[in-house]
Short mmCIF file of C-alpha atoms in Angstrom, two decimals:
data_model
loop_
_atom_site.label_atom_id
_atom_site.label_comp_id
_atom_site.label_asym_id
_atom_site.label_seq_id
_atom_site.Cartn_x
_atom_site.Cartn_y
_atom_site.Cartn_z
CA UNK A 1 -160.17 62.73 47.56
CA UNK A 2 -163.68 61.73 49.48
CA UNK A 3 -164.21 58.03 51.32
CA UNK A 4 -167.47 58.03 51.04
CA UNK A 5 -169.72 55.42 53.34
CA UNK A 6 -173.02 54.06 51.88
CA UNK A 7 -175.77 51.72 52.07
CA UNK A 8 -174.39 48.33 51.18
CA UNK A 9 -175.44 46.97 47.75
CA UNK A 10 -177.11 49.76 46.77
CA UNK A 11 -173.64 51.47 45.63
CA UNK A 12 -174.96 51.67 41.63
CA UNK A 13 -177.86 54.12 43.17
CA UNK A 14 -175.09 56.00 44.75
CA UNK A 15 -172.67 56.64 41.93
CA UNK A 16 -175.92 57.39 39.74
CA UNK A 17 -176.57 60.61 42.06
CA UNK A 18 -172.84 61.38 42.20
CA UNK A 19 -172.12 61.64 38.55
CA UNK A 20 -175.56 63.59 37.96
CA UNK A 21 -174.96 66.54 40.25
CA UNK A 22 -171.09 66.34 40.92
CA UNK A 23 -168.22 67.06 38.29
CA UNK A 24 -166.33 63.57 38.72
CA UNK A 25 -162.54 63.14 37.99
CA UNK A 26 -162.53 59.53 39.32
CA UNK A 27 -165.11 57.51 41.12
CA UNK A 28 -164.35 53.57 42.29
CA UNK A 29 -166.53 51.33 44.37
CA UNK A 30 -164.49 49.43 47.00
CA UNK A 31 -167.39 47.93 48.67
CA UNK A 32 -165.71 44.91 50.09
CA UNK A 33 -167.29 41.73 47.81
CA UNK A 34 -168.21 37.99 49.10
CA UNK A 35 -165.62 35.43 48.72
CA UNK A 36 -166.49 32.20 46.73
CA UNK A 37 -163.95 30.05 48.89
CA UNK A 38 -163.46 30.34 52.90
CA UNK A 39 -163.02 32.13 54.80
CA UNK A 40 -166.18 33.48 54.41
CA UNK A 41 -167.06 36.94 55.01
CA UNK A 42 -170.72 38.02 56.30
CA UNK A 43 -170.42 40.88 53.72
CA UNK A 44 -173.67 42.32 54.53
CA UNK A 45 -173.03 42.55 58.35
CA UNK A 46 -172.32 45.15 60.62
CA UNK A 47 -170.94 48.50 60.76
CA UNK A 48 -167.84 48.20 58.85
CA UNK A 49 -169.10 46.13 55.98
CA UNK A 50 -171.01 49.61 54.91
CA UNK A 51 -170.18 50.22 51.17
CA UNK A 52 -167.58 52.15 50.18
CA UNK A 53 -166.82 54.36 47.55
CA UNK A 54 -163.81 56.64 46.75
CA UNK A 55 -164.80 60.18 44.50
CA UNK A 56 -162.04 62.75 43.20
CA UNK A 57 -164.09 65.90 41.92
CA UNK A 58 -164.22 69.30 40.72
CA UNK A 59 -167.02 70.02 42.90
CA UNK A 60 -167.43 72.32 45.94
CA UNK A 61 -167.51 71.15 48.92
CA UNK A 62 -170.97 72.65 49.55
CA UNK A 63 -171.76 70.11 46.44
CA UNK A 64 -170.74 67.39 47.94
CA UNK A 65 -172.75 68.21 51.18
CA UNK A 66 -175.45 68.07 49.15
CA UNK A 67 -175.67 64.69 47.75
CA UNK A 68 -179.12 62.51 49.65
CA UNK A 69 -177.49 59.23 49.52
CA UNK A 70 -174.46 59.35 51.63
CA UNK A 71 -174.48 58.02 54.95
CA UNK A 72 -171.06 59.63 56.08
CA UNK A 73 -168.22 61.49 53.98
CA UNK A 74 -164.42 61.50 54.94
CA UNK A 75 -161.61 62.56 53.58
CA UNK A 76 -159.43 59.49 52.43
CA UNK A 77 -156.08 58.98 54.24
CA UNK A 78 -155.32 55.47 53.77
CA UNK A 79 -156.59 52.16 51.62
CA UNK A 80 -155.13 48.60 52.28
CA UNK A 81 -157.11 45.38 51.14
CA UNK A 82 -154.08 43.35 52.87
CA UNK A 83 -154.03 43.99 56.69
CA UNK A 84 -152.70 40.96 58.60
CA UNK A 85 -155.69 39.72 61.13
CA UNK A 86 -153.59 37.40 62.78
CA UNK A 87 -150.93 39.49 64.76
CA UNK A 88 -149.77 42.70 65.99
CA UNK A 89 -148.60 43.20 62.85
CA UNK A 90 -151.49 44.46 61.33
CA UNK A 91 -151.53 47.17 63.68
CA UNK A 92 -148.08 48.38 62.69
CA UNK A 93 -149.45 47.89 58.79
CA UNK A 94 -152.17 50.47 59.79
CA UNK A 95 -150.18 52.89 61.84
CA UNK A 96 -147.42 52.82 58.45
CA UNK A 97 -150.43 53.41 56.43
CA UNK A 98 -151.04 56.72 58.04
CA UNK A 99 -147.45 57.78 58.48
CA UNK A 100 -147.55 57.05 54.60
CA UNK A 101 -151.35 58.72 53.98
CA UNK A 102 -151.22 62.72 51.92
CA UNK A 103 -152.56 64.64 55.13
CA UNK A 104 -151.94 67.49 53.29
CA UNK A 105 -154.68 67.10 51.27
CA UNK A 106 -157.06 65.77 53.62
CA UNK A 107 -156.40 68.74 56.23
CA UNK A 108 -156.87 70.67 53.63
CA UNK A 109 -160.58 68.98 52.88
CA UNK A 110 -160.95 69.12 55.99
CA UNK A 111 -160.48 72.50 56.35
CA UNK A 112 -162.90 73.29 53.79
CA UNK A 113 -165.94 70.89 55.41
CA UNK A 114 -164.95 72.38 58.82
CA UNK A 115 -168.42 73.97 60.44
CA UNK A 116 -165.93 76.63 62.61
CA UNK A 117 -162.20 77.80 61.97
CA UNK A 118 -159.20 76.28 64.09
CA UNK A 119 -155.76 77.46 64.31
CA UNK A 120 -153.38 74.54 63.72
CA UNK A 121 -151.84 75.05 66.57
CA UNK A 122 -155.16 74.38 68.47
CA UNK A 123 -156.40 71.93 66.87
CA UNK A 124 -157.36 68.65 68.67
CA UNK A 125 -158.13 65.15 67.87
CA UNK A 126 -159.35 61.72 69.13
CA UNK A 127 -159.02 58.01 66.85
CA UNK A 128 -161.42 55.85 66.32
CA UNK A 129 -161.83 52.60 65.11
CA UNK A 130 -164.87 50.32 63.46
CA UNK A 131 -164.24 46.89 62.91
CA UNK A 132 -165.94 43.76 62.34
CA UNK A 133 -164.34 40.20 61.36
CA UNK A 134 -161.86 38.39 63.58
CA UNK A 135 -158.68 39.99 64.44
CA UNK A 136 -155.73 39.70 67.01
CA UNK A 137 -155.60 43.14 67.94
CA UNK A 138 -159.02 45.23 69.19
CA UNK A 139 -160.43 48.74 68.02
CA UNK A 140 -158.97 50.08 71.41
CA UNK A 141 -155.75 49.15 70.09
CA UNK A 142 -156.37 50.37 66.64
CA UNK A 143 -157.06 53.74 68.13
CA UNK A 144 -154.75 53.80 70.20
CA UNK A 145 -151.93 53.75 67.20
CA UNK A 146 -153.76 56.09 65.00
CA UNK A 147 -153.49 58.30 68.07
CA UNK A 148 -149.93 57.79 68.06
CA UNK A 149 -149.11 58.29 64.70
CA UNK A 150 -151.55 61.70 64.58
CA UNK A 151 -149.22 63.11 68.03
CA UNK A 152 -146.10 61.82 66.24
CA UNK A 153 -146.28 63.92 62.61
CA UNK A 154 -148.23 66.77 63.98
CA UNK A 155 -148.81 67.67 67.76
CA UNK A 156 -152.46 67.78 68.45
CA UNK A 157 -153.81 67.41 71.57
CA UNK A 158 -156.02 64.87 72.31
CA UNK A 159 -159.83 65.17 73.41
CA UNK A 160 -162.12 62.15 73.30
CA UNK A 161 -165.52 64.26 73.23
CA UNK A 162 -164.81 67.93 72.30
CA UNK A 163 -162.11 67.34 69.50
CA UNK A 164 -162.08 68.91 65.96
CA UNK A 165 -160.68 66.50 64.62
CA UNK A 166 -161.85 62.42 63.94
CA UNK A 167 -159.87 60.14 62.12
CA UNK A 168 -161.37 57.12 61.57
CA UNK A 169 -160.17 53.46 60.36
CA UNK A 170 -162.32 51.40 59.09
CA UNK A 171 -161.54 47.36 59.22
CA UNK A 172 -164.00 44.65 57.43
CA UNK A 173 -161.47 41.19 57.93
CA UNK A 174 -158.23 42.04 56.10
CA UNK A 175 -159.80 45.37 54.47
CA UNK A 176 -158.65 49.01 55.56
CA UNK A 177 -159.86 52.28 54.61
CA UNK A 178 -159.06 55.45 57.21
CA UNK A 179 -160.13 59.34 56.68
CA UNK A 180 -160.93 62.34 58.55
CA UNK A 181 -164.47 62.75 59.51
CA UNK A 182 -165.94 65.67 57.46
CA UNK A 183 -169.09 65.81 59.96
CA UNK A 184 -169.47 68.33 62.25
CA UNK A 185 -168.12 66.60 65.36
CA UNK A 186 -170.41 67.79 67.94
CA UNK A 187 -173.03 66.30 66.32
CA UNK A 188 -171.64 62.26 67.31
CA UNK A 189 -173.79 61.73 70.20
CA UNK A 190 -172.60 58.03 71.20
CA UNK A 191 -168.87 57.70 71.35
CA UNK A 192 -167.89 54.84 69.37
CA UNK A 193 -169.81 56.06 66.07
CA UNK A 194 -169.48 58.19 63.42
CA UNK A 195 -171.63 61.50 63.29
CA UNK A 196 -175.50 60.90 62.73
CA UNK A 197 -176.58 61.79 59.54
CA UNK A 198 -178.68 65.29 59.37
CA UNK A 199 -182.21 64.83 60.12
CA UNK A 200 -183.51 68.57 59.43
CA UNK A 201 -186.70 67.89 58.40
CA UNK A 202 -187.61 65.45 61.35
CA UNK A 203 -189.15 67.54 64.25
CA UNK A 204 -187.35 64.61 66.13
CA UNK A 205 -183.66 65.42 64.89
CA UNK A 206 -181.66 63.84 67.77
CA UNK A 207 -184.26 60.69 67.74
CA UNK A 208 -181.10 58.66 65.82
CA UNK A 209 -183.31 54.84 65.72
CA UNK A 210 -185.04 56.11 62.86
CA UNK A 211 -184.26 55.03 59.05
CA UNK A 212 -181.42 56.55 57.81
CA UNK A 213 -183.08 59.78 55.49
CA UNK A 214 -180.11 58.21 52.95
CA UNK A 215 -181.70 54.83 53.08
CA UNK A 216 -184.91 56.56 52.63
CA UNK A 217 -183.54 58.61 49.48
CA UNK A 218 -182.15 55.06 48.00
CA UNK A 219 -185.41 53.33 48.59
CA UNK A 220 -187.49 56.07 46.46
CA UNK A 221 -184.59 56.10 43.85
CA UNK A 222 -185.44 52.13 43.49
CA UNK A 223 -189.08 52.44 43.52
CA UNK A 224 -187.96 55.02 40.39
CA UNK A 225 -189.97 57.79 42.13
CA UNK A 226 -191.01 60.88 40.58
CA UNK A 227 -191.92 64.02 40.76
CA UNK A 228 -195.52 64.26 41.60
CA UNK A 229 -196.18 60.56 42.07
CA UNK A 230 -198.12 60.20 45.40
CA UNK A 231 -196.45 58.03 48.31
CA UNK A 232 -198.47 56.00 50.21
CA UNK A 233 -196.26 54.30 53.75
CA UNK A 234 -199.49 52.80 55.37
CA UNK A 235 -197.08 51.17 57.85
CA UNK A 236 -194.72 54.75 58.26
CA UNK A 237 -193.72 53.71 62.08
CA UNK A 238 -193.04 57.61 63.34
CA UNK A 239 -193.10 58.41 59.30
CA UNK A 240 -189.34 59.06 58.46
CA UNK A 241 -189.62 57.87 54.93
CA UNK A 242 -192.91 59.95 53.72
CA UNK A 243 -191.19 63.20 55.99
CA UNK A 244 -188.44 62.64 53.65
CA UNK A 245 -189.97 61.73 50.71
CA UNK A 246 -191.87 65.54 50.79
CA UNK A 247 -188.39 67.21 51.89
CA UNK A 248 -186.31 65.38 48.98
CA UNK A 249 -188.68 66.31 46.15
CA UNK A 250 -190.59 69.72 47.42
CA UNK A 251 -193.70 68.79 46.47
CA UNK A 252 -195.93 66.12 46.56
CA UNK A 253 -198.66 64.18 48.46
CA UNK A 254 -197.67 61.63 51.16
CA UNK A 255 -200.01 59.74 52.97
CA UNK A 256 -198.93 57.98 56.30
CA UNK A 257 -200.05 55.83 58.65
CA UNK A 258 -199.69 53.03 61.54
CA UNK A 259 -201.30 50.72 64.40
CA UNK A 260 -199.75 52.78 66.94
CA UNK A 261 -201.27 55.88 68.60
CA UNK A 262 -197.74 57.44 69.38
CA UNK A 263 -196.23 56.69 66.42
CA UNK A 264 -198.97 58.36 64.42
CA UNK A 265 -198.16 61.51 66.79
CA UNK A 266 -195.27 61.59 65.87
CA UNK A 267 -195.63 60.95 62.41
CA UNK A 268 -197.92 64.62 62.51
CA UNK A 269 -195.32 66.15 64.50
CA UNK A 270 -193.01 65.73 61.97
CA UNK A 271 -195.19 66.99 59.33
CA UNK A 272 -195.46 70.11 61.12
CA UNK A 273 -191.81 70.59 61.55
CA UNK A 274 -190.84 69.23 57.54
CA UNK A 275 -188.79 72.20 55.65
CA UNK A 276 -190.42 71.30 52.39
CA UNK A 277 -192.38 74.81 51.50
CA UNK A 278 -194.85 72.36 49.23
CA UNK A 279 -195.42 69.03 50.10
CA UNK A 280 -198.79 67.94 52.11
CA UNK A 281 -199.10 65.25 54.66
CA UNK A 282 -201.73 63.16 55.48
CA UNK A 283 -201.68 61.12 58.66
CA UNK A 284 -203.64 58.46 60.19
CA UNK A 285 -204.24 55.28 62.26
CA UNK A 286 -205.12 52.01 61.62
CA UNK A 287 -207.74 50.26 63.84
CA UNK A 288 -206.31 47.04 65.40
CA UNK A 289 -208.07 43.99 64.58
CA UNK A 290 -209.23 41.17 66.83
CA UNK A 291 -207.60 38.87 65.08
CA UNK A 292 -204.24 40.83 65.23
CA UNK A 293 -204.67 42.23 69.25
CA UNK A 294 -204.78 38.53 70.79
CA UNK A 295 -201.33 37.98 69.45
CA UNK A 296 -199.97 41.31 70.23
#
């Protein structure tokens, strides 16, 4: 069974790629949703109010890999939507949800997303936590009992930076989901975050301010883009969106531009390094006006 992490509110989008290229068995949305009564939740706000969306399938895992819209993909452990916020407690409610959680199944997933072989008795492992909404307890703590419960049922050794192993808990208020990270782990470069998503067609790969190529995918799905419409970004910044635009469909024209002189540069440099065999760039810059330089 996948967790799979997505642009919030664009979840429909998601499922709509899912169930056209994978072979579903069960698919539900658990995108945490706004309360009418307080406490209010800022549902739209920070890290762990990312949409959510648990997928059984028939598919390969290669499938799965495949799919544009996904930010990251883990292999559920553990779901609670009634985690106490106020006490300790909550942390013990987490750590029981893991003791509780099928590893089998997700080692096994694991095993089958895993970019190099491990021998179990070699494998190592850090926690992590992301969490937003008041609490009693912090993420150090959080991780610090998922670490406890992971050295408690199986052994592994622990290695904050070169592990082979992530399991992550996610907390939005009173909301829990955990999985293992199905990433390749050496490709997290800051150490509170889950693995950036791929970036092979951006000459800039490890440049991770950019817009997410799965945001980009969901905006072009909205705008109901085709194959061989045009795409014009006149205001492309350092032109993820067009770059991925030509990558996602294989051909195409996209025109791209902006005010700045660097960011055009690297908007070409990109189109120099994009994988897509067909697609054609063309890049240029605007001309700053009088009117807009005085207020720059």
């Amino acid at each position: 069974t996948y967790l799979l992490l997505v642009l919030r509110g664009l979840e429909f989008l998601v499922e709509e790629e899912i169930r056209s290229k994978l072979q579903v068995e069960s698919l539900e949305v658990c995108s945490v949703q706004e309360n009418p009564r307080p406490p209010y939740m800022q549902v739209m706000q920070g890290q762990a109010a990312v949409g959510k969306i648990i997928l059984r399938t028939r598919s390969s895992a290669a499938e799965v890999q495949e799919l544009r819209s996904v930010q990251a993909t883990l292999a559920l452990l553990a779901k609670s939507d009634e985690i106490d916020t106020e006490s300790d407690a909550g942390v013990k409610q987490i750590g029981q949800s893991l003791v509780e959680a099928d590893w089998d199944s997700a080692v096994k997933l694991w095993k089958q997303h895993a970019v190099r072989p491990v021998e179990d008795d070699k494998i190592t492992f850090r926690g992590s936590c992301v969490r937003d909404g008041k609490h009693a307890y912090n993420s150090q703590v959080v991780a610090g009992e998922v670490g406890a419960r992971v050295i408690e049922k199986f052994g592994w050794g622990v290695n904050l930076t070169e592990f082979d192993v992530e399991v992550v808990v996610v907390i939005f208020y009173k909301f829990m989901v955990a999985g293992i990270a199905l990433a390749d782990p050496r490709k997290i470069q800051f150490r509170n975050r889950l693995a950036n998503e791929s970036r092979s067609a951006l000459a800039d790969s490890q440049y991770v301010s950019t817009l997410r190529p799965s945001t980009a995918y969901l905006m072009l799905q909205l705008a109901q883009h085709k194959f061989g419409d045009v795409v014009l970004d006149s205001m492309c910044g350092i032109g993820t969106l067009p770059i991925c635009s030509a990558d996602f469909t294989n051909d195409g024209v996209f025109a791209l531009g902006c005010v700045g002189r660097a960011a055009g540069g690297q908007g070409w440099s990109k189109c120099g390094h994009s994988s897509s065999p067909r697609g054609h760039c063309a890049v240029g810059q605007h001309a700053v006006a009088p009117a807009q330089s005085q207020y720059r």
